[in-house]
Amino acid sequence: MNAVKKLIHQAGSPPWFYKVSGYLIPWLWAIFIIGTAVGLYLGFFRAPIDYQQGTTVRIMYLHVPSAWMSMMIYALMAIMGAIALIWRIRMMEVLVVSSAPIGAAFTMIALISGSLWGRPMWGTFWVWDARLTSELVLLFLYFGVIALYKSFDEPRKAARAASLLSIVGV
């Protein structure tokens, strides 16, 4: 068995995954906090103002990455859900269920920051544009995955149902 296959099989093992992730979590949190602080400082205080939008353009430094993350997390949930259903890897089920609240938070941030930007630009907080409506539908899909997982008593069945909904939602 080559090294890549061995690593994939090890990563699918919960004890190995928990051991490695337990070691990496403090480091990843530190990188996240430093990166977020630097990014928010540069985006909100150091970025130049736009000649048309003024200082409201700075909202885009929060809105656009949040919208990208919300869509990327859901796509990854669907991929992980497919892996979980096809190869029955338990860690993928755990990752699908764990990703849903994070994706919902990014979707909420994208919707709120978008409406705060839209008020001075469009004169209203909300327009029924396809991009805005699809982001709202994405938020409902996240809530559906979370609610579906919570509605089952057996965690394995709940994770499979949540995986299936994430695939159908894509």
PDB file of N, CA, C and O in Angstrom, residues 48-85:
ATOM      1  N   PRO A  48      -8.156  51.708   0.822  1.00  0.00           N
ATOM      2  CA  PRO A  48      -8.594  53.033   0.377  1.00  0.00           C
ATOM      3  C   PRO A  48     -10.098  53.057   0.113  1.00  0.00           C
ATOM      4  O   PRO A  48     -10.706  52.032  -0.200  1.00  0.00           O
ATOM      5  N   ILE A  49     -10.677  54.232   0.245  1.00  0.00           N
ATOM      6  CA  ILE A  49     -12.103  54.366  -0.034  1.00  0.00           C
ATOM      7  C   ILE A  49     -12.309  54.448  -1.539  1.00  0.00           C
ATOM      8  O   ILE A  49     -11.424  54.865  -2.277  1.00  0.00           O
ATOM      9  N   ASP A  50     -13.478  54.053  -1.974  1.00  0.00           N
ATOM     10  CA  ASP A  50     -13.808  54.052  -3.399  1.00  0.00           C
ATOM     11  C   ASP A  50     -14.395  55.409  -3.777  1.00  0.00           C
ATOM     12  O   ASP A  50     -15.069  56.048  -2.968  1.00  0.00           O
ATOM     13  N   TYR A  51     -14.162  55.832  -4.991  1.00  0.00           N
ATOM     14  CA  TYR A  51     -14.655  57.146  -5.405  1.00  0.00           C
ATOM     15  C   TYR A  51     -16.167  57.167  -5.595  1.00  0.00           C
ATOM     16  O   TYR A  51     -16.781  58.219  -5.497  1.00  0.00           O
ATOM     17  N   GLN A  52     -16.794  56.011  -5.866  1.00  0.00           N
ATOM     18  CA  GLN A  52     -18.245  55.964  -6.023  1.00  0.00           C
ATOM     19  C   GLN A  52     -18.942  55.497  -4.748  1.00  0.00           C
ATOM     20  O   GLN A  52     -19.953  56.054  -4.355  1.00  0.00           O
ATOM     21  N   GLN A  53     -18.414  54.459  -4.111  1.00  0.00           N
ATOM     22  CA  GLN A  53     -19.087  53.865  -2.962  1.00  0.00           C
ATOM     23  C   GLN A  53     -18.674  54.478  -1.633  1.00  0.00           C
ATOM     24  O   GLN A  53     -19.334  54.251  -0.627  1.00  0.00           O
ATOM     25  N   GLY A  54     -17.575  55.190  -1.618  1.00  0.00           N
ATOM     26  CA  GLY A  54     -17.102  55.786  -0.375  1.00  0.00           C
ATOM     27  C   GLY A  54     -16.573  54.720   0.576  1.00  0.00           C
ATOM     28  O   GLY A  54     -15.953  53.739   0.164  1.00  0.00           O
ATOM     29  N   THR A  55     -16.850  54.905   1.855  1.00  0.00           N
ATOM     30  CA  THR A  55     -16.341  53.954   2.851  1.00  0.00           C
ATOM     31  C   THR A  55     -17.150  52.669   2.901  1.00  0.00           C
ATOM     32  O   THR A  55     -16.697  51.689   3.494  1.00  0.00           O
ATOM     33  N   THR A  56     -18.342  52.663   2.276  1.00  0.00           N
ATOM     34  CA  THR A  56     -19.140  51.434   2.313  1.00  0.00           C
ATOM     35  C   THR A  56     -18.494  50.302   1.519  1.00  0.00           C
ATOM     36  O   THR A  56     -18.875  49.145   1.690  1.00  0.00           O
ATOM     37  N   VAL A  57     -17.516  50.620   0.679  1.00  0.00           N
ATOM     38  CA  VAL A  57     -16.821  49.565  -0.068  1.00  0.00           C
ATOM     39  C   VAL A  57     -16.075  48.639   0.883  1.00  0.00           C
ATOM     40  O   VAL A  57     -15.822  47.477   0.570  1.00  0.00           O
ATOM     41  N   ARG A  58     -15.758  49.114   2.059  1.00  0.00           N
ATOM     42  CA  ARG A  58     -15.020  48.289   3.027  1.00  0.00           C
ATOM     43  C   ARG A  58     -15.848  47.115   3.534  1.00  0.00           C
ATOM     44  O   ARG A  58     -15.295  46.124   4.012  1.00  0.00           O
ATOM     45  N   ILE A  59     -17.154  47.220   3.445  1.00  0.00           N
ATOM     46  CA  ILE A  59     -18.012  46.090   3.822  1.00  0.00           C
ATOM     47  C   ILE A  59     -17.724  44.888   2.929  1.00  0.00           C
ATOM     48  O   ILE A  59     -17.839  43.736   3.352  1.00  0.00           O
ATOM     49  N   MET A  60     -17.327  45.137   1.697  1.00  0.00           N
ATOM     50  CA  MET A  60     -17.053  44.060   0.748  1.00  0.00           C
ATOM     51  C   MET A  60     -15.900  43.165   1.215  1.00  0.00           C
ATOM     52  O   MET A  60     -15.845  41.995   0.842  1.00  0.00           O
ATOM     53  N   TYR A  61     -14.989  43.709   2.029  1.00  0.00           N
ATOM     54  CA  TYR A  61     -13.886  42.896   2.529  1.00  0.00           C
ATOM     55  C   TYR A  61     -14.351  41.853   3.547  1.00  0.00           C
ATOM     56  O   TYR A  61     -13.624  40.919   3.849  1.00  0.00           O
ATOM     57  N   LEU A  62     -15.540  42.012   4.057  1.00  0.00           N
ATOM     58  CA  LEU A  62     -16.155  41.001   4.918  1.00  0.00           C
ATOM     59  C   LEU A  62     -17.196  40.185   4.141  1.00  0.00           C
ATOM     60  O   LEU A  62     -17.270  38.965   4.293  1.00  0.00           O
ATOM     61  N   HIS A  63     -17.964  40.863   3.310  1.00  0.00           N
ATOM     62  CA  HIS A  63     -19.083  40.221   2.616  1.00  0.00           C
ATOM     63  C   HIS A  63     -18.633  39.178   1.592  1.00  0.00           C
ATOM     64  O   HIS A  63     -19.141  38.050   1.592  1.00  0.00           O
ATOM     65  N   VAL A  64     -17.714  39.535   0.730  1.00  0.00           N
ATOM     66  CA  VAL A  64     -17.326  38.629  -0.355  1.00  0.00           C
ATOM     67  C   VAL A  64     -16.665  37.348   0.171  1.00  0.00           C
ATOM     68  O   VAL A  64     -17.051  36.250  -0.234  1.00  0.00           O
ATOM     69  N   PRO A  65     -15.686  37.434   1.098  1.00  0.00           N
ATOM     70  CA  PRO A  65     -15.139  36.170   1.613  1.00  0.00           C
ATOM     71  C   PRO A  65     -16.174  35.319   2.345  1.00  0.00           C
ATOM     72  O   PRO A  65     -16.144  34.086   2.255  1.00  0.00           O
ATOM     73  N   SER A  66     -17.107  35.959   3.039  1.00  0.00           N
ATOM     74  CA  SER A  66     -18.150  35.199   3.733  1.00  0.00           C
ATOM     75  C   SER A  66     -19.059  34.485   2.742  1.00  0.00           C
ATOM     76  O   SER A  66     -19.438  33.329   2.965  1.00  0.00           O
ATOM     77  N   ALA A  67     -19.404  35.155   1.660  1.00  0.00           N
ATOM     78  CA  ALA A  67     -20.254  34.519   0.651  1.00  0.00           C
ATOM     79  C   ALA A  67     -19.522  33.351  -0.015  1.00  0.00           C
ATOM     80  O   ALA A  67     -20.116  32.284  -0.236  1.00  0.00           O
ATOM     81  N   TRP A  68     -18.248  33.537  -0.333  1.00  0.00           N
ATOM     82  CA  TRP A  68     -17.470  32.446  -0.929  1.00  0.00           C
ATOM     83  C   TRP A  68     -17.366  31.266   0.036  1.00  0.00           C
ATOM     84  O   TRP A  68     -17.511  30.108  -0.371  1.00  0.00           O
ATOM     85  N   MET A  69     -17.098  31.555   1.295  1.00  0.00           N
ATOM     86  CA  MET A  69     -16.980  30.476   2.276  1.00  0.00           C
ATOM     87  C   MET A  69     -18.302  29.739   2.448  1.00  0.00           C
ATOM     88  O   MET A  69     -18.327  28.516   2.590  1.00  0.00           O
ATOM     89  N   SER A  70     -19.414  30.475   2.443  1.00  0.00           N
ATOM     90  CA  SER A  70     -20.708  29.812   2.620  1.00  0.00           C
ATOM     91  C   SER A  70     -20.980  28.829   1.484  1.00  0.00           C
ATOM     92  O   SER A  70     -21.458  27.720   1.715  1.00  0.00           O
ATOM     93  N   MET A  71     -20.645  29.223   0.262  1.00  0.00           N
ATOM     94  CA  MET A  71     -20.880  28.327  -0.878  1.00  0.00           C
ATOM     95  C   MET A  71     -19.858  27.190  -0.916  1.00  0.00           C
ATOM     96  O   MET A  71     -20.203  26.054  -1.235  1.00  0.00           O
ATOM     97  N   MET A  72     -18.612  27.491  -0.574  1.00  0.00           N
ATOM     98  CA  MET A  72     -17.576  26.458  -0.603  1.00  0.00           C
ATOM     99  C   MET A  72     -17.842  25.387   0.458  1.00  0.00           C
ATOM    100  O   MET A  72     -17.690  24.198   0.194  1.00  0.00           O
ATOM    101  N   ILE A  73     -18.255  25.809   1.636  1.00  0.00           N
ATOM    102  CA  ILE A  73     -18.526  24.841   2.696  1.00  0.00           C
ATOM    103  C   ILE A  73     -19.667  23.916   2.294  1.00  0.00           C
ATOM    104  O   ILE A  73     -19.606  22.701   2.537  1.00  0.00           O
ATOM    105  N   TYR A  74     -20.702  24.463   1.665  1.00  0.00           N
ATOM    106  CA  TYR A  74     -21.804  23.588   1.265  1.00  0.00           C
ATOM    107  C   TYR A  74     -21.375  22.614   0.174  1.00  0.00           C
ATOM    108  O   TYR A  74     -21.767  21.448   0.195  1.00  0.00           O
ATOM    109  N   ALA A  75     -20.564  23.075  -0.768  1.00  0.00           N
ATOM    110  CA  ALA A  75     -20.066  22.167  -1.803  1.00  0.00           C
ATOM    111  C   ALA A  75     -19.209  21.070  -1.186  1.00  0.00           C
ATOM    112  O   ALA A  75     -19.315  19.886  -1.564  1.00  0.00           O
ATOM    113  N   LEU A  76     -18.366  21.432  -0.226  1.00  0.00           N
ATOM    114  CA  LEU A  76     -17.555  20.423   0.468  1.00  0.00           C
ATOM    115  C   LEU A  76     -18.420  19.474   1.279  1.00  0.00           C
ATOM    116  O   LEU A  76     -18.117  18.280   1.375  1.00  0.00           O
ATOM    117  N   MET A  77     -19.511  19.999   1.858  1.00  0.00           N
ATOM    118  CA  MET A  77     -20.433  19.118   2.574  1.00  0.00           C
ATOM    119  C   MET A  77     -21.028  18.075   1.634  1.00  0.00           C
ATOM    120  O   MET A  77     -21.169  16.909   2.014  1.00  0.00           O
ATOM    121  N   ALA A  78     -21.366  18.481   0.429  1.00  0.00           N
ATOM    122  CA  ALA A  78     -21.923  17.538  -0.537  1.00  0.00           C
ATOM    123  C   ALA A  78     -20.887  16.495  -0.943  1.00  0.00           C
ATOM    124  O   ALA A  78     -21.199  15.302  -1.044  1.00  0.00           O
ATOM    125  N   ILE A  79     -19.652  16.927  -1.158  1.00  0.00           N
ATOM    126  CA  ILE A  79     -18.581  15.982  -1.508  1.00  0.00           C
ATOM    127  C   ILE A  79     -18.336  15.008  -0.363  1.00  0.00           C
ATOM    128  O   ILE A  79     -18.247  13.791  -0.568  1.00  0.00           O
ATOM    129  N   MET A  80     -18.240  15.542   0.850  1.00  0.00           N
ATOM    130  CA  MET A  80     -18.021  14.669   2.003  1.00  0.00           C
ATOM    131  C   MET A  80     -19.220  13.762   2.239  1.00  0.00           C
ATOM    132  O   MET A  80     -19.065  12.601   2.635  1.00  0.00           O
ATOM    133  N   GLY A  81     -20.430  14.266   1.977  1.00  0.00           N
ATOM    134  CA  GLY A  81     -21.621  13.439   2.105  1.00  0.00           C
ATOM    135  C   GLY A  81     -21.630  12.291   1.113  1.00  0.00           C
ATOM    136  O   GLY A  81     -22.017  11.169   1.444  1.00  0.00           O
ATOM    137  N   ALA A  82     -21.188  12.569  -0.109  1.00  0.00           N
ATOM    138  CA  ALA A  82     -21.104  11.504  -1.114  1.00  0.00           C
ATOM    139  C   ALA A  82     -20.073  10.463  -0.699  1.00  0.00           C
ATOM    140  O   ALA A  82     -20.314   9.253  -0.814  1.00  0.00           O
ATOM    141  N   ILE A  83     -18.937  10.906  -0.208  1.00  0.00           N
ATOM    142  CA  ILE A  83     -17.912   9.965   0.269  1.00  0.00           C
ATOM    143  C   ILE A  83     -18.456   9.135   1.428  1.00  0.00           C
ATOM    144  O   ILE A  83     -18.241   7.919   1.493  1.00  0.00           O
ATOM    145  N   ALA A  84     -19.185   9.792   2.327  1.00  0.00           N
ATOM    146  CA  ALA A  84     -19.746   9.076   3.477  1.00  0.00           C
ATOM    147  C   ALA A  84     -20.769   8.033   3.052  1.00  0.00           C
ATOM    148  O   ALA A  84     -20.815   6.938   3.623  1.00  0.00           O
ATOM    149  N   LEU A  85     -21.581   8.365   2.071  1.00  0.00           N
ATOM    150  CA  LEU A  85     -22.605   7.408   1.634  1.00  0.00           C
ATOM    151  C   LEU A  85     -22.041   6.299   0.757  1.00  0.00           C
ATOM    152  O   LEU A  85     -22.498   5.159   0.830  1.00  0.00           O
TER     153      LEU A  85
END
